[in-house]
């Protein structure tokens, strides 16, 4: 069985500040990990994914995430927040089959 | 490619009416998923099709919900009769499953359903 916990349902940062969105997972098999972003009134769009190999994964729009097996974490970061980053972010885990398990989401607000 | 296409984008109906949501997956994808998103429950998987065959419908709430995939390019999710608690955003997603397990799911824009 798999599960995802996103710490903080709402994160607020100032424009230009560091963005850190936290994700912890539970999986009985080596996981595949994803971050999706959802802009208002839109579907989910893949930001980045971890499969195997390099534990630091770079995605679109300057985001990156680091897979830490010992901490069962896959936190999402971006050095400099932009107003356009305001959206809801979902962490998801996949095991060996088709099932993608999502966290509850973190709403990111960027203040001018 | 146009991506996953869903229609309608918005649907407002009255309790007791039948609602049909439609989805066209990305060409070449062999798997299709229907999700429901609500504030209370987040994203829930309703049903998963592989090669047009329903594989996992354990997330379908009750008998009022049904889904079909008559061919590789079309799927429907039907609710009959609809109830106010069905109000949610319904997403369709498609992917290429059976090869690498880390293939991503591509989501459509969703259908926002309001049942009065």
PDB file of C-alpha atoms in Angstrom, chain A residues 2-110:
ATOM      1  CA  UNK A   2       1.099   3.543  -0.669  1.00  0.00           C
ATOM      2  CA  UNK A   3       0.328   6.858   0.928  1.00  0.00           C
ATOM      3  CA  UNK A   4       1.438  10.473   0.661  1.00  0.00           C
ATOM      4  CA  UNK A   5       1.465  13.186   3.281  1.00  0.00           C
ATOM      5  CA  UNK A   6       1.900  16.789   2.284  1.00  0.00           C
ATOM      6  CA  UNK A   7       2.776  18.938   5.251  1.00  0.00           C
ATOM      7  CA  UNK A   8       0.936  22.220   5.119  1.00  0.00           C
ATOM      8  CA  UNK A   9      -2.237  22.622   3.133  1.00  0.00           C
ATOM      9  CA  UNK A  10      -1.360  26.262   2.506  1.00  0.00           C
ATOM     10  CA  UNK A  11       2.055  27.867   2.083  1.00  0.00           C
ATOM     11  CA  UNK A  12       2.540  31.587   1.598  1.00  0.00           C
ATOM     12  CA  UNK A  13       5.805  33.148   0.393  1.00  0.00           C
ATOM     13  CA  UNK A  14       6.927  36.526  -0.852  1.00  0.00           C
ATOM     14  CA  UNK A  15       7.900  37.033  -4.451  1.00  0.00           C
ATOM     15  CA  UNK A  16      11.618  36.266  -4.791  1.00  0.00           C
ATOM     16  CA  UNK A  17      11.724  34.020  -1.730  1.00  0.00           C
ATOM     17  CA  UNK A  18      12.503  30.330  -1.564  1.00  0.00           C
ATOM     18  CA  UNK A  19       9.651  27.927  -2.128  1.00  0.00           C
ATOM     19  CA  UNK A  20       9.658  24.685  -0.113  1.00  0.00           C
ATOM     20  CA  UNK A  21       6.725  22.275  -0.308  1.00  0.00           C
ATOM     21  CA  UNK A  22       7.015  19.146   1.787  1.00  0.00           C
ATOM     22  CA  UNK A  23       6.057  15.622   0.824  1.00  0.00           C
ATOM     23  CA  UNK A  24       6.552  12.374   2.694  1.00  0.00           C
ATOM     24  CA  UNK A  25       5.545   9.029   1.286  1.00  0.00           C
ATOM     25  CA  UNK A  26       5.006   5.467   2.350  1.00  0.00           C
ATOM     26  CA  UNK A  27       5.508   2.601  -0.067  1.00  0.00           C
ATOM     27  CA  UNK A  28       6.097  -1.118   0.292  1.00  0.00           C
ATOM     28  CA  UNK A  29       8.117  -1.189  -2.939  1.00  0.00           C
ATOM     29  CA  UNK A  30      10.672   1.206  -4.412  1.00  0.00           C
ATOM     30  CA  UNK A  31       8.551   4.193  -5.279  1.00  0.00           C
ATOM     31  CA  UNK A  32       8.170   6.340  -8.301  1.00  0.00           C
ATOM     32  CA  UNK A  33       7.434   9.888  -7.186  1.00  0.00           C
ATOM     33  CA  UNK A  34       5.735  12.775  -8.944  1.00  0.00           C
ATOM     34  CA  UNK A  35       4.916  16.407  -8.401  1.00  0.00           C
ATOM     35  CA  UNK A  36       1.961  17.851 -10.279  1.00  0.00           C
ATOM     36  CA  UNK A  37       0.779  21.468 -10.399  1.00  0.00           C
ATOM     37  CA  UNK A  38      -2.812  22.604 -10.814  1.00  0.00           C
ATOM     38  CA  UNK A  39      -3.557  26.170 -11.846  1.00  0.00           C
ATOM     39  CA  UNK A  40      -7.052  27.526 -11.191  1.00  0.00           C
ATOM     40  CA  UNK A  41      -9.728  25.865 -13.306  1.00  0.00           C
ATOM     41  CA  UNK A  42      -7.221  23.627 -15.031  1.00  0.00           C
ATOM     42  CA  UNK A  43      -6.154  20.005 -14.926  1.00  0.00           C
ATOM     43  CA  UNK A  44      -3.002  18.671 -13.330  1.00  0.00           C
ATOM     44  CA  UNK A  45       0.302  19.182 -15.121  1.00  0.00           C
ATOM     45  CA  UNK A  46       3.451  17.196 -14.400  1.00  0.00           C
ATOM     46  CA  UNK A  47       6.252  19.273 -12.860  1.00  0.00           C
ATOM     47  CA  UNK A  48       8.813  16.511 -12.383  1.00  0.00           C
ATOM     48  CA  UNK A  49       9.205  12.866 -11.535  1.00  0.00           C
ATOM     49  CA  UNK A  50      11.696  10.567  -9.835  1.00  0.00           C
ATOM     50  CA  UNK A  51      12.159   7.113 -11.280  1.00  0.00           C
ATOM     51  CA  UNK A  52      15.643   5.748 -10.565  1.00  0.00           C
ATOM     52  CA  UNK A  53      19.188   7.108 -10.580  1.00  0.00           C
ATOM     53  CA  UNK A  54      19.962  10.679  -9.655  1.00  0.00           C
ATOM     54  CA  UNK A  55      18.083  11.665  -6.533  1.00  0.00           C
ATOM     55  CA  UNK A  56      17.930  15.361  -7.398  1.00  0.00           C
ATOM     56  CA  UNK A  57      15.363  15.829 -10.103  1.00  0.00           C
ATOM     57  CA  UNK A  58      14.898  19.000 -12.100  1.00  0.00           C
ATOM     58  CA  UNK A  59      11.554  19.911 -13.552  1.00  0.00           C
ATOM     59  CA  UNK A  60       9.824  22.659 -15.440  1.00  0.00           C
ATOM     60  CA  UNK A  61       9.591  26.293 -14.374  1.00  0.00           C
ATOM     61  CA  UNK A  62      12.744  26.098 -12.238  1.00  0.00           C
ATOM     62  CA  UNK A  63      11.410  23.568  -9.744  1.00  0.00           C
ATOM     63  CA  UNK A  64      13.419  20.668  -8.409  1.00  0.00           C
ATOM     64  CA  UNK A  65      12.930  17.916  -5.862  1.00  0.00           C
ATOM     65  CA  UNK A  66      15.223  15.595  -3.981  1.00  0.00           C
ATOM     66  CA  UNK A  67      14.421  11.964  -3.238  1.00  0.00           C
ATOM     67  CA  UNK A  68      15.654  11.013   0.240  1.00  0.00           C
ATOM     68  CA  UNK A  69      15.031   7.353   0.876  1.00  0.00           C
ATOM     69  CA  UNK A  70      16.182   7.461   4.494  1.00  0.00           C
ATOM     70  CA  UNK A  71      13.675  10.195   5.241  1.00  0.00           C
ATOM     71  CA  UNK A  72      10.976   8.889   2.865  1.00  0.00           C
ATOM     72  CA  UNK A  73      10.709  12.419   1.534  1.00  0.00           C
ATOM     73  CA  UNK A  74      10.422  14.129  -1.819  1.00  0.00           C
ATOM     74  CA  UNK A  75      10.283  17.844  -1.062  1.00  0.00           C
ATOM     75  CA  UNK A  76       9.766  20.363  -3.857  1.00  0.00           C
ATOM     76  CA  UNK A  77      11.847  23.537  -4.006  1.00  0.00           C
ATOM     77  CA  UNK A  78      12.352  26.600  -6.130  1.00  0.00           C
ATOM     78  CA  UNK A  79      14.990  29.210  -5.267  1.00  0.00           C
ATOM     79  CA  UNK A  80      12.984  32.259  -6.316  1.00  0.00           C
ATOM     80  CA  UNK A  81       9.211  32.444  -6.257  1.00  0.00           C
ATOM     81  CA  UNK A  82       7.310  34.240  -8.997  1.00  0.00           C
ATOM     82  CA  UNK A  83       3.721  35.425  -8.933  1.00  0.00           C
ATOM     83  CA  UNK A  84       2.991  32.925 -11.697  1.00  0.00           C
ATOM     84  CA  UNK A  85       3.899  30.038  -9.345  1.00  0.00           C
ATOM     85  CA  UNK A  86       0.706  30.549  -7.362  1.00  0.00           C
ATOM     86  CA  UNK A  87      -1.183  27.279  -7.747  1.00  0.00           C
ATOM     87  CA  UNK A  88      -1.958  24.042  -5.958  1.00  0.00           C
ATOM     88  CA  UNK A  89       0.771  21.415  -5.878  1.00  0.00           C
ATOM     89  CA  UNK A  90       0.232  17.688  -5.521  1.00  0.00           C
ATOM     90  CA  UNK A  91       2.771  15.058  -4.596  1.00  0.00           C
ATOM     91  CA  UNK A  92       2.020  11.521  -5.784  1.00  0.00           C
ATOM     92  CA  UNK A  93       3.540   8.062  -5.414  1.00  0.00           C
ATOM     93  CA  UNK A  94       3.332   5.058  -7.674  1.00  0.00           C
ATOM     94  CA  UNK A  95       4.433   1.521  -6.950  1.00  0.00           C
ATOM     95  CA  UNK A  96       4.856  -1.304  -9.378  1.00  0.00           C
ATOM     96  CA  UNK A  97       1.398  -1.024 -10.899  1.00  0.00           C
ATOM     97  CA  UNK A  98      -0.806   1.632 -12.417  1.00  0.00           C
ATOM     98  CA  UNK A  99      -2.109   3.178  -9.227  1.00  0.00           C
ATOM     99  CA  UNK A 100      -1.080   6.779  -8.550  1.00  0.00           C
ATOM    100  CA  UNK A 101      -1.766   7.884  -4.982  1.00  0.00           C
ATOM    101  CA  UNK A 102      -2.014  11.632  -4.447  1.00  0.00           C
ATOM    102  CA  UNK A 103      -1.476  13.774  -1.401  1.00  0.00           C
ATOM    103  CA  UNK A 104      -4.128  16.275  -0.334  1.00  0.00           C
ATOM    104  CA  UNK A 105      -2.332  19.120  -2.052  1.00  0.00           C
ATOM    105  CA  UNK A 106      -0.596  22.329  -0.952  1.00  0.00           C
ATOM    106  CA  UNK A 107      -1.924  25.684  -2.052  1.00  0.00           C
ATOM    107  CA  UNK A 108       0.949  28.069  -2.741  1.00  0.00           C
ATOM    108  CA  UNK A 109       0.289  31.787  -2.450  1.00  0.00           C
ATOM    109  CA  UNK A 110       2.914  34.259  -3.653  1.00  0.00           C
TER     110      UNK A 110
END
